[in-house]
């Protein structure tokens, strides 16, 4: 049995039972996959995953290469649960849930437009390199 030291949250315990799960999982794989149909599907999956042609082109099939959405959500969490303050686990969880609700509410909001329907942009000047950039204003 593995022992993990750290905080014990509401749904987690300070000790872990990985050994029981690993033993049960290993027993399932050692027995075989049961029916011949599941063995055939497992073999087909293994053939696909280890196909060198597929492995060479796998980057074309991966959709989420950017972490911008995750970073945006993390910034939202930081508005509600700053790193400067210590929160108990229930309070931190409540603050993260509030951040998730607020993020989902504002996520697909349309951009600001003029009365003619054109998007509104404003100029910002970066002080470090003195470049001008057009950005959408925050509402």
mmCIF file of N, CA and C in Angstrom:
data_model
loop_
_atom_site.group_PDB
_atom_site.id
_atom_site.type_symbol
_atom_site.label_atom_id
_atom_site.label_comp_id
_atom_site.label_asym_id
_atom_site.label_seq_id
_atom_site.Cartn_x
_atom_site.Cartn_y
_atom_site.Cartn_z
ATOM 1 N N UNK A 1 0.843 -1.163 0.000
ATOM 2 C CA UNK A 1 0.000 0.000 0.000
ATOM 3 C C UNK A 1 0.894 1.234 0.000
ATOM 4 N N UNK A 2 0.560 2.208 -0.862
ATOM 5 C CA UNK A 2 1.315 3.449 -0.933
ATOM 6 C C UNK A 2 0.772 4.422 0.097
ATOM 7 N N UNK A 3 1.632 5.186 0.678
ATOM 8 C CA UNK A 3 1.201 6.222 1.607
ATOM 9 C C UNK A 3 1.571 7.574 1.009
ATOM 10 N N UNK A 4 0.574 8.450 0.934
ATOM 11 C CA UNK A 4 0.795 9.799 0.424
ATOM 12 C C UNK A 4 0.649 10.766 1.580
ATOM 13 N N UNK A 5 1.612 11.630 1.732
ATOM 14 C CA UNK A 5 1.556 12.607 2.801
ATOM 15 C C UNK A 5 1.053 13.921 2.234
ATOM 16 N N UNK A 6 0.227 14.587 2.954
ATOM 17 C CA UNK A 6 -0.326 15.863 2.517
ATOM 18 C C UNK A 6 -1.689 16.044 3.130
ATOM 19 N N UNK A 7 -2.424 16.975 2.582
ATOM 20 C CA UNK A 7 -3.752 17.260 3.110
ATOM 21 C C UNK A 7 -4.731 16.169 2.720
ATOM 22 N N UNK A 8 -5.634 15.878 3.614
ATOM 23 C CA UNK A 8 -6.695 14.925 3.311
ATOM 24 C C UNK A 8 -7.957 15.727 3.033
ATOM 25 N N UNK A 9 -8.399 15.768 1.781
ATOM 26 C CA UNK A 9 -9.587 16.519 1.424
ATOM 27 C C UNK A 9 -10.827 15.696 1.721
ATOM 28 N N UNK A 10 -11.963 16.292 1.462
ATOM 29 C CA UNK A 10 -13.229 15.657 1.796
ATOM 30 C C UNK A 10 -13.383 14.321 1.099
ATOM 31 N N UNK A 11 -13.031 14.264 -0.196
ATOM 32 C CA UNK A 11 -13.243 13.031 -0.950
ATOM 33 C C UNK A 11 -12.016 12.147 -0.988
ATOM 34 N N UNK A 12 -10.904 12.595 -0.406
ATOM 35 C CA UNK A 12 -9.675 11.824 -0.467
ATOM 36 C C UNK A 12 -9.237 11.464 0.945
ATOM 37 N N UNK A 13 -8.482 10.433 1.056
ATOM 38 C CA UNK A 13 -7.926 10.083 2.355
ATOM 39 C C UNK A 13 -6.417 10.244 2.304
ATOM 40 N N UNK A 14 -5.799 10.307 3.481
ATOM 41 C CA UNK A 14 -4.351 10.502 3.530
ATOM 42 C C UNK A 14 -3.611 9.260 3.055
ATOM 43 N N UNK A 15 -4.217 8.089 3.168
ATOM 44 C CA UNK A 15 -3.582 6.870 2.670
ATOM 45 C C UNK A 15 -4.276 6.453 1.388
ATOM 46 N N UNK A 16 -3.520 5.844 0.515
ATOM 47 C CA UNK A 16 -4.051 5.459 -0.783
ATOM 48 C C UNK A 16 -4.104 3.945 -0.886
ATOM 49 N N UNK A 17 -5.003 3.458 -1.715
ATOM 50 C CA UNK A 17 -5.149 2.015 -1.904
ATOM 51 C C UNK A 17 -4.854 1.651 -3.348
ATOM 52 N N UNK A 18 -3.773 2.219 -3.908
ATOM 53 C CA UNK A 18 -3.423 1.902 -5.291
ATOM 54 C C UNK A 18 -3.165 0.414 -5.471
ATOM 55 N N UNK A 19 -2.589 -0.207 -4.468
ATOM 56 C CA UNK A 19 -2.229 -1.609 -4.585
ATOM 57 C C UNK A 19 -3.425 -2.489 -4.878
ATOM 58 N N UNK A 20 -4.555 -2.258 -4.210
ATOM 59 C CA UNK A 20 -5.764 -3.057 -4.443
ATOM 60 C C UNK A 20 -6.259 -2.870 -5.867
ATOM 61 N N UNK A 21 -6.276 -1.612 -6.342
ATOM 62 C CA UNK A 21 -6.778 -1.347 -7.679
ATOM 63 C C UNK A 21 -5.848 -1.959 -8.721
ATOM 64 N N UNK A 22 -4.539 -1.798 -8.542
ATOM 65 C CA UNK A 22 -3.585 -2.345 -9.505
ATOM 66 C C UNK A 22 -3.681 -3.861 -9.576
ATOM 67 N N UNK A 23 -3.878 -4.518 -8.427
ATOM 68 C CA UNK A 23 -3.987 -5.975 -8.424
ATOM 69 C C UNK A 23 -5.245 -6.417 -9.165
ATOM 70 N N UNK A 24 -6.357 -5.733 -8.933
ATOM 71 C CA UNK A 24 -7.605 -6.095 -9.608
ATOM 72 C C UNK A 24 -7.493 -5.841 -11.107
ATOM 73 N N UNK A 25 -6.890 -4.721 -11.485
ATOM 74 C CA UNK A 25 -6.732 -4.387 -12.894
ATOM 75 C C UNK A 25 -5.815 -5.389 -13.585
ATOM 76 N N UNK A 26 -4.732 -5.777 -12.937
ATOM 77 C CA UNK A 26 -3.804 -6.755 -13.506
ATOM 78 C C UNK A 26 -4.488 -8.101 -13.681
ATOM 79 N N UNK A 27 -5.323 -8.482 -12.713
ATOM 80 C CA UNK A 27 -6.017 -9.765 -12.806
ATOM 81 C C UNK A 27 -6.937 -9.801 -14.021
ATOM 82 N N UNK A 28 -7.600 -8.698 -14.309
ATOM 83 C CA UNK A 28 -8.498 -8.650 -15.470
ATOM 84 C C UNK A 28 -7.702 -8.859 -16.752
ATOM 85 N N UNK A 29 -6.539 -8.201 -16.883
ATOM 86 C CA UNK A 29 -5.754 -8.317 -18.098
ATOM 87 C C UNK A 29 -5.084 -9.672 -18.212
ATOM 88 N N UNK A 30 -4.712 -10.276 -17.089
ATOM 89 C CA UNK A 30 -4.065 -11.583 -17.154
ATOM 90 C C UNK A 30 -5.057 -12.674 -17.531
ATOM 91 N N UNK A 31 -6.316 -12.539 -17.137
ATOM 92 C CA UNK A 31 -7.336 -13.526 -17.472
ATOM 93 C C UNK A 31 -7.647 -13.520 -18.956
ATOM 94 N N UNK A 32 -7.377 -12.443 -19.592
ATOM 95 C CA UNK A 32 -7.818 -12.279 -20.966
ATOM 96 C C UNK A 32 -8.998 -11.339 -20.930
ATOM 97 N N UNK A 33 -9.453 -10.945 -22.055
ATOM 98 C CA UNK A 33 -10.509 -9.953 -22.096
ATOM 99 C C UNK A 33 -11.897 -10.566 -22.118
ATOM 100 N N UNK A 34 -12.011 -11.803 -21.811
ATOM 101 C CA UNK A 34 -13.341 -12.401 -21.775
ATOM 102 C C UNK A 34 -13.719 -12.977 -23.112
ATOM 103 N N UNK A 35 -14.702 -12.393 -23.750
ATOM 104 C CA UNK A 35 -15.219 -12.933 -25.002
ATOM 105 C C UNK A 35 -14.232 -12.716 -26.144
ATOM 106 N N UNK A 36 -14.414 -13.498 -27.190
ATOM 107 C CA UNK A 36 -13.526 -13.376 -28.352
ATOM 108 C C UNK A 36 -13.736 -12.035 -29.046
ATOM 109 N N UNK A 37 -14.956 -11.506 -28.960
ATOM 110 C CA UNK A 37 -15.242 -10.221 -29.596
ATOM 111 C C UNK A 37 -14.421 -9.108 -28.947
ATOM 112 N N UNK A 38 -14.329 -9.115 -27.606
ATOM 113 C CA UNK A 38 -13.550 -8.074 -26.938
ATOM 114 C C UNK A 38 -12.059 -8.266 -27.203
ATOM 115 N N UNK A 39 -11.603 -9.513 -27.339
ATOM 116 C CA UNK A 39 -10.198 -9.743 -27.682
ATOM 117 C C UNK A 39 -9.891 -9.208 -29.076
ATOM 118 N N UNK A 40 -10.821 -9.408 -30.009
ATOM 119 C CA UNK A 40 -10.624 -8.905 -31.368
ATOM 120 C C UNK A 40 -10.582 -7.380 -31.381
ATOM 121 N N UNK A 41 -11.469 -6.753 -30.629
ATOM 122 C CA UNK A 41 -11.473 -5.289 -30.599
ATOM 123 C C UNK A 41 -10.213 -4.764 -29.922
ATOM 124 N N UNK A 42 -9.737 -5.467 -28.892
ATOM 125 C CA UNK A 42 -8.492 -5.056 -28.239
ATOM 126 C C UNK A 42 -7.319 -5.176 -29.205
ATOM 127 N N UNK A 43 -7.279 -6.255 -29.967
ATOM 128 C CA UNK A 43 -6.202 -6.439 -30.944
ATOM 129 C C UNK A 43 -6.260 -5.345 -32.007
ATOM 130 N N UNK A 44 -7.472 -4.993 -32.451
ATOM 131 C CA UNK A 44 -7.613 -3.929 -33.449
ATOM 132 C C UNK A 44 -7.132 -2.592 -32.887
ATOM 133 N N UNK A 45 -7.454 -2.323 -31.633
ATOM 134 C CA UNK A 45 -7.007 -1.086 -31.002
ATOM 135 C C UNK A 45 -5.486 -1.044 -30.888
ATOM 136 N N UNK A 46 -4.889 -2.149 -30.478
ATOM 137 C CA UNK A 46 -3.427 -2.215 -30.369
ATOM 138 C C UNK A 46 -2.792 -2.016 -31.737
ATOM 139 N N UNK A 47 -3.364 -2.633 -32.776
ATOM 140 C CA UNK A 47 -2.825 -2.466 -34.126
ATOM 141 C C UNK A 47 -2.875 -1.003 -34.570
ATOM 142 N N UNK A 48 -3.949 -0.311 -34.236
ATOM 143 C CA UNK A 48 -4.074 1.099 -34.616
ATOM 144 C C UNK A 48 -3.074 1.958 -33.852
ATOM 145 N N UNK A 49 -2.994 1.746 -32.549
ATOM 146 C CA UNK A 49 -2.137 2.588 -31.714
ATOM 147 C C UNK A 49 -0.665 2.407 -32.050
ATOM 148 N N UNK A 50 -0.255 1.195 -32.385
ATOM 149 C CA UNK A 50 1.150 0.949 -32.681
ATOM 150 C C UNK A 50 1.482 1.006 -34.169
ATOM 151 N N UNK A 51 0.558 1.450 -34.997
ATOM 152 C CA UNK A 51 0.797 1.601 -36.426
ATOM 153 C C UNK A 51 1.753 2.782 -36.644
ATOM 154 N N UNK A 52 2.909 2.522 -37.264
ATOM 155 C CA UNK A 52 3.929 3.567 -37.419
ATOM 156 C C UNK A 52 3.440 4.704 -38.304
ATOM 157 N N UNK A 53 2.644 4.401 -39.296
ATOM 158 C CA UNK A 53 2.126 5.455 -40.166
ATOM 159 C C UNK A 53 1.207 6.382 -39.377
ATOM 160 N N UNK A 54 0.353 5.808 -38.536
ATOM 161 C CA UNK A 54 -0.543 6.614 -37.706
ATOM 162 C C UNK A 54 0.255 7.435 -36.696
ATOM 163 N N UNK A 55 1.265 6.839 -36.082
ATOM 164 C CA UNK A 55 2.076 7.558 -35.102
ATOM 165 C C UNK A 55 2.803 8.736 -35.745
ATOM 166 N N UNK A 56 3.187 8.572 -37.007
ATOM 167 C CA UNK A 56 3.880 9.654 -37.709
ATOM 168 C C UNK A 56 2.936 10.833 -37.954
ATOM 169 N N UNK A 57 1.655 10.560 -38.200
ATOM 170 C CA UNK A 57 0.687 11.604 -38.529
ATOM 171 C C UNK A 57 -0.239 11.965 -37.371
ATOM 172 N N UNK A 58 0.047 11.496 -36.173
ATOM 173 C CA UNK A 58 -0.877 11.721 -35.062
ATOM 174 C C UNK A 58 -1.044 13.204 -34.751
ATOM 175 N N UNK A 59 -0.017 14.010 -35.008
ATOM 176 C CA UNK A 59 -0.120 15.443 -34.714
ATOM 177 C C UNK A 59 -1.217 16.112 -35.541
ATOM 178 N N UNK A 60 -1.560 15.534 -36.692
ATOM 179 C CA UNK A 60 -2.620 16.105 -37.515
ATOM 180 C C UNK A 60 -4.001 15.876 -36.908
ATOM 181 N N UNK A 61 -4.118 14.876 -36.044
ATOM 182 C CA UNK A 61 -5.415 14.526 -35.482
ATOM 183 C C UNK A 61 -5.664 15.157 -34.115
ATOM 184 N N UNK A 62 -4.636 15.700 -33.518
ATOM 185 C CA UNK A 62 -4.806 16.308 -32.208
ATOM 186 C C UNK A 62 -5.353 17.714 -32.389
ATOM 187 N N UNK A 63 -6.494 17.994 -31.793
ATOM 188 C CA UNK A 63 -7.155 19.274 -32.014
ATOM 189 C C UNK A 63 -6.679 20.358 -31.061
ATOM 190 N N UNK A 64 -6.473 20.014 -29.809
ATOM 191 C CA UNK A 64 -6.229 21.036 -28.805
ATOM 192 C C UNK A 64 -4.736 21.196 -28.568
ATOM 193 N N UNK A 65 -4.122 22.072 -29.327
ATOM 194 C CA UNK A 65 -2.696 22.321 -29.175
ATOM 195 C C UNK A 65 -2.445 23.589 -28.378
ATOM 196 N N UNK A 66 -3.442 24.419 -28.241
ATOM 197 C CA UNK A 66 -3.278 25.685 -27.544
ATOM 198 C C UNK A 66 -3.829 25.572 -26.129
ATOM 199 N N UNK A 67 -3.144 26.199 -25.198
ATOM 200 C CA UNK A 67 -3.612 26.197 -23.809
ATOM 201 C C UNK A 67 -4.251 27.531 -23.447
ATOM 202 N N UNK A 68 -4.619 28.330 -24.449
ATOM 203 C CA UNK A 68 -5.161 29.664 -24.189
ATOM 204 C C UNK A 68 -6.442 29.601 -23.362
ATOM 205 N N UNK A 69 -7.343 28.663 -23.675
ATOM 206 C CA UNK A 69 -8.589 28.568 -22.909
ATOM 207 C C UNK A 69 -8.318 28.193 -21.462
ATOM 208 N N UNK A 70 -7.406 27.266 -21.260
ATOM 209 C CA UNK A 70 -7.065 26.859 -19.903
ATOM 210 C C UNK A 70 -6.427 28.013 -19.134
ATOM 211 N N UNK A 71 -5.544 28.757 -19.783
ATOM 212 C CA UNK A 71 -4.909 29.897 -19.127
ATOM 213 C C UNK A 71 -5.930 30.978 -18.809
ATOM 214 N N UNK A 72 -6.879 31.189 -19.706
ATOM 215 C CA UNK A 72 -7.929 32.173 -19.463
ATOM 216 C C UNK A 72 -8.766 31.779 -18.255
ATOM 217 N N UNK A 73 -9.125 30.513 -18.170
ATOM 218 C CA UNK A 73 -9.897 30.047 -17.020
ATOM 219 C C UNK A 73 -9.076 30.162 -15.741
ATOM 220 N N UNK A 74 -7.787 29.837 -15.814
ATOM 221 C CA UNK A 74 -6.938 29.934 -14.624
ATOM 222 C C UNK A 74 -6.853 31.380 -14.140
ATOM 223 N N UNK A 75 -6.801 32.339 -15.061
ATOM 224 C CA UNK A 75 -6.820 33.748 -14.664
ATOM 225 C C UNK A 75 -8.134 34.106 -13.991
ATOM 226 N N UNK A 76 -9.222 33.513 -14.454
ATOM 227 C CA UNK A 76 -10.524 33.731 -13.820
ATOM 228 C C UNK A 76 -10.520 33.170 -12.400
ATOM 229 N N UNK A 77 -9.936 32.001 -12.222
ATOM 230 C CA UNK A 77 -9.851 31.404 -10.882
ATOM 231 C C UNK A 77 -9.039 32.306 -9.968
ATOM 232 N N UNK A 78 -7.966 32.881 -10.485
ATOM 233 C CA UNK A 78 -7.121 33.746 -9.658
ATOM 234 C C UNK A 78 -7.844 35.014 -9.221
ATOM 235 N N UNK A 79 -8.858 35.444 -9.974
ATOM 236 C CA UNK A 79 -9.644 36.599 -9.535
ATOM 237 C C UNK A 79 -10.452 36.262 -8.285
ATOM 238 N N UNK A 80 -10.893 35.027 -8.170
ATOM 239 C CA UNK A 80 -11.724 34.618 -7.038
ATOM 240 C C UNK A 80 -10.918 33.991 -5.908
ATOM 241 N N UNK A 81 -9.816 33.346 -6.231
ATOM 242 C CA UNK A 81 -9.005 32.665 -5.216
ATOM 243 C C UNK A 81 -7.544 33.036 -5.436
ATOM 244 N N UNK A 82 -7.166 34.188 -4.934
ATOM 245 C CA UNK A 82 -5.806 34.685 -5.113
ATOM 246 C C UNK A 82 -4.805 33.784 -4.407
ATOM 247 N N UNK A 83 -3.594 33.745 -4.945
ATOM 248 C CA UNK A 83 -2.543 32.936 -4.324
ATOM 249 C C UNK A 83 -1.989 33.599 -3.071
ATOM 250 N N UNK A 84 -2.324 34.866 -2.852
ATOM 251 C CA UNK A 84 -1.805 35.596 -1.695
ATOM 252 C C UNK A 84 -2.479 35.180 -0.393
ATOM 253 N N UNK A 85 -3.620 34.541 -0.485
ATOM 254 C CA UNK A 85 -4.374 34.174 0.708
ATOM 255 C C UNK A 85 -4.514 32.664 0.787
ATOM 256 N N UNK A 86 -4.546 32.155 2.002
ATOM 257 C CA UNK A 86 -4.737 30.720 2.214
ATOM 258 C C UNK A 86 -6.218 30.465 2.460
ATOM 259 N N UNK A 87 -6.773 29.503 1.753
ATOM 260 C CA UNK A 87 -8.173 29.139 1.913
ATOM 261 C C UNK A 87 -8.256 27.695 2.370
ATOM 262 N N UNK A 88 -9.250 27.396 3.180
ATOM 263 C CA UNK A 88 -9.484 26.002 3.539
ATOM 264 C C UNK A 88 -10.031 25.301 2.303
ATOM 265 N N UNK A 89 -9.898 23.988 2.194
ATOM 266 C CA UNK A 89 -10.363 23.295 0.981
ATOM 267 C C UNK A 89 -11.823 23.565 0.611
ATOM 268 N N UNK A 90 -12.795 23.577 1.558
ATOM 269 C CA UNK A 90 -14.174 23.866 1.138
ATOM 270 C C UNK A 90 -14.342 25.287 0.588
ATOM 271 N N UNK A 91 -13.659 26.257 1.194
ATOM 272 C CA UNK A 91 -13.759 27.639 0.717
ATOM 273 C C UNK A 91 -13.107 27.765 -0.653
ATOM 274 N N UNK A 92 -11.957 27.135 -0.845
ATOM 275 C CA UNK A 92 -11.278 27.179 -2.143
ATOM 276 C C UNK A 92 -12.152 26.539 -3.220
ATOM 277 N N UNK A 93 -12.763 25.409 -2.890
ATOM 278 C CA UNK A 93 -13.642 24.741 -3.861
ATOM 279 C C UNK A 93 -14.816 25.636 -4.225
ATOM 280 N N UNK A 94 -15.404 26.314 -3.236
ATOM 281 C CA UNK A 94 -16.524 27.220 -3.511
ATOM 282 C C UNK A 94 -16.075 28.373 -4.407
ATOM 283 N N UNK A 95 -14.889 28.907 -4.162
ATOM 284 C CA UNK A 95 -14.388 30.006 -4.979
ATOM 285 C C UNK A 95 -14.098 29.549 -6.408
ATOM 286 N N UNK A 96 -13.582 28.354 -6.577
ATOM 287 C CA UNK A 96 -13.327 27.826 -7.922
ATOM 288 C C UNK A 96 -14.646 27.593 -8.652
ATOM 289 N N UNK A 97 -15.654 27.108 -7.943
ATOM 290 C CA UNK A 97 -16.962 26.914 -8.576
ATOM 291 C C UNK A 97 -17.568 28.251 -8.996
ATOM 292 N N UNK A 98 -17.415 29.287 -8.166
ATOM 293 C CA UNK A 98 -17.879 30.621 -8.553
ATOM 294 C C UNK A 98 -17.138 31.116 -9.794
ATOM 295 N N UNK A 99 -15.840 30.887 -9.839
ATOM 296 C CA UNK A 99 -15.052 31.287 -11.009
ATOM 297 C C UNK A 99 -15.525 30.541 -12.252
ATOM 298 N N UNK A 100 -15.840 29.254 -12.112
ATOM 299 C CA UNK A 100 -16.320 28.463 -13.254
ATOM 300 C C UNK A 100 -17.667 28.983 -13.743
ATOM 301 N N UNK A 101 -18.561 29.311 -12.811
ATOM 302 C CA UNK A 101 -19.863 29.862 -13.207
ATOM 303 C C UNK A 101 -19.685 31.189 -13.944
ATOM 304 N N UNK A 102 -18.848 32.058 -13.418
ATOM 305 C CA UNK A 102 -18.617 33.356 -14.038
ATOM 306 C C UNK A 102 -17.953 33.198 -15.403
ATOM 307 N N UNK A 103 -16.981 32.308 -15.501
ATOM 308 C CA UNK A 103 -16.293 32.059 -16.771
ATOM 309 C C UNK A 103 -17.275 31.543 -17.821
ATOM 310 N N UNK A 104 -18.116 30.574 -17.452
ATOM 311 C CA UNK A 104 -19.084 30.019 -18.402
ATOM 312 C C UNK A 104 -20.124 31.053 -18.813
ATOM 313 N N UNK A 105 -20.479 31.957 -17.898
ATOM 314 C CA UNK A 105 -21.462 32.991 -18.228
ATOM 315 C C UNK A 105 -20.906 33.960 -19.273
ATOM 316 N N UNK A 106 -19.626 34.299 -19.159
ATOM 317 C CA UNK A 106 -19.032 35.293 -20.049
ATOM 318 C C UNK A 106 -18.294 34.698 -21.241
ATOM 319 N N UNK A 107 -18.198 33.390 -21.332
ATOM 320 C CA UNK A 107 -17.346 32.747 -22.333
ATOM 321 C C UNK A 107 -17.767 33.035 -23.764
ATOM 322 N N UNK A 108 -19.010 32.868 -24.111
ATOM 323 C CA UNK A 108 -19.465 33.027 -25.497
ATOM 324 C C UNK A 108 -20.165 34.359 -25.722
ATOM 325 N N UNK A 109 -19.806 35.353 -24.939
ATOM 326 C CA UNK A 109 -20.419 36.670 -25.068
ATOM 327 C C UNK A 109 -19.967 37.312 -26.379
ATOM 328 N N UNK A 110 -20.884 37.961 -27.115
ATOM 329 C CA UNK A 110 -20.478 38.581 -28.381
ATOM 330 C C UNK A 110 -19.564 39.785 -28.128
ATOM 331 N N UNK A 111 -18.743 40.104 -29.134
ATOM 332 C CA UNK A 111 -17.845 41.251 -29.010
ATOM 333 C C UNK A 111 -18.635 42.538 -29.157
ATOM 334 N N UNK A 112 -18.085 43.627 -28.653
ATOM 335 C CA UNK A 112 -18.775 44.914 -28.744
ATOM 336 C C UNK A 112 -18.715 45.417 -30.183
ATOM 337 N N UNK A 113 -19.826 45.979 -30.647
ATOM 338 C CA UNK A 113 -19.925 46.448 -32.029
ATOM 339 C C UNK A 113 -20.523 47.848 -32.066
ATOM 340 N N UNK A 114 -20.323 48.513 -33.201
ATOM 341 C CA UNK A 114 -20.935 49.823 -33.418
ATOM 342 C C UNK A 114 -22.387 49.616 -33.818
ATOM 343 N N UNK A 115 -23.096 50.718 -34.013
ATOM 344 C CA UNK A 115 -24.500 50.600 -34.423
ATOM 345 C C UNK A 115 -24.623 50.002 -35.822
ATOM 346 N N UNK A 116 -23.550 50.106 -36.639
ATOM 347 C CA UNK A 116 -23.571 49.505 -37.981
ATOM 348 C C UNK A 116 -23.215 48.029 -37.951
ATOM 349 N N UNK A 117 -22.740 47.525 -36.826
ATOM 350 C CA UNK A 117 -22.410 46.114 -36.703
ATOM 351 C C UNK A 117 -20.930 45.796 -36.833
ATOM 352 N N UNK A 118 -20.072 46.814 -36.938
ATOM 353 C CA UNK A 118 -18.626 46.586 -37.036
ATOM 354 C C UNK A 118 -18.043 46.422 -35.638
ATOM 355 N N UNK A 119 -17.024 45.567 -35.528
ATOM 356 C CA UNK A 119 -16.380 45.363 -34.232
ATOM 357 C C UNK A 119 -15.609 46.608 -33.819
ATOM 358 N N UNK A 120 -15.619 46.879 -32.523
ATOM 359 C CA UNK A 120 -14.905 48.029 -31.981
ATOM 360 C C UNK A 120 -13.535 47.578 -31.501
ATOM 361 N N UNK A 121 -12.506 48.308 -31.917
ATOM 362 C CA UNK A 121 -11.136 48.040 -31.481
ATOM 363 C C UNK A 121 -10.568 49.306 -30.862
ATOM 364 N N UNK A 122 -9.556 49.143 -30.041
ATOM 365 C CA UNK A 122 -8.846 50.298 -29.502
ATOM 366 C C UNK A 122 -7.350 50.045 -29.604
ATOM 367 N N UNK A 123 -6.577 51.117 -29.634
ATOM 368 C CA UNK A 123 -5.125 51.002 -29.749
ATOM 369 C C UNK A 123 -4.516 50.856 -28.361
ATOM 370 N N UNK A 124 -3.551 49.972 -28.244
ATOM 371 C CA UNK A 124 -2.764 49.872 -27.020
ATOM 372 C C UNK A 124 -1.298 49.960 -27.406
ATOM 373 N N UNK A 125 -0.524 50.620 -26.576
ATOM 374 C CA UNK A 125 0.903 50.781 -26.833
ATOM 375 C C UNK A 125 1.657 49.974 -25.792
ATOM 376 N N UNK A 126 2.489 49.051 -26.257
ATOM 377 C CA UNK A 126 3.324 48.290 -25.333
ATOM 378 C C UNK A 126 4.528 49.139 -24.972
ATOM 379 N N UNK A 127 4.733 49.357 -23.683
ATOM 380 C CA UNK A 127 5.790 50.249 -23.222
ATOM 381 C C UNK A 127 7.183 49.682 -23.479
ATOM 382 N N UNK A 128 7.324 48.361 -23.471
ATOM 383 C CA UNK A 128 8.658 47.772 -23.607
ATOM 384 C C UNK A 128 9.227 47.928 -25.009
ATOM 385 N N UNK A 129 8.396 47.725 -26.037
ATOM 386 C CA UNK A 129 8.927 47.782 -27.401
ATOM 387 C C UNK A 129 8.283 48.879 -28.237
ATOM 388 N N UNK A 130 7.445 49.706 -27.634
ATOM 389 C CA UNK A 130 6.823 50.859 -28.304
ATOM 390 C C UNK A 130 6.073 50.472 -29.576
ATOM 391 N N UNK A 131 5.353 49.368 -29.535
ATOM 392 C CA UNK A 131 4.552 48.961 -30.686
ATOM 393 C C UNK A 131 3.087 49.232 -30.391
ATOM 394 N N UNK A 132 2.337 49.478 -31.442
ATOM 395 C CA UNK A 132 0.902 49.726 -31.312
ATOM 396 C C UNK A 132 0.170 48.472 -31.741
ATOM 397 N N UNK A 133 -0.833 48.119 -30.973
ATOM 398 C CA UNK A 133 -1.578 46.896 -31.237
ATOM 399 C C UNK A 133 -3.064 47.209 -31.142
ATOM 400 N N UNK A 134 -3.864 46.633 -32.044
ATOM 401 C CA UNK A 134 -5.310 46.788 -31.974
ATOM 402 C C UNK A 134 -5.894 45.649 -31.158
ATOM 403 N N UNK A 135 -6.716 45.979 -30.176
ATOM 404 C CA UNK A 135 -7.359 44.968 -29.339
ATOM 405 C C UNK A 135 -8.821 45.332 -29.174
ATOM 406 N N UNK A 136 -9.611 44.340 -28.832
ATOM 407 C CA UNK A 136 -11.012 44.592 -28.520
ATOM 408 C C UNK A 136 -11.102 45.151 -27.106
ATOM 409 N N UNK A 137 -11.872 46.183 -26.886
ATOM 410 C CA UNK A 137 -11.976 46.731 -25.529
ATOM 411 C C UNK A 137 -12.754 45.796 -24.621
ATOM 412 N N UNK A 138 -12.384 45.791 -23.346
ATOM 413 C CA UNK A 138 -13.123 44.991 -22.369
ATOM 414 C C UNK A 138 -14.367 45.757 -21.961
ATOM 415 N N UNK A 139 -15.444 45.031 -21.798
ATOM 416 C CA UNK A 139 -16.712 45.670 -21.421
ATOM 417 C C UNK A 139 -16.931 45.501 -19.942
#
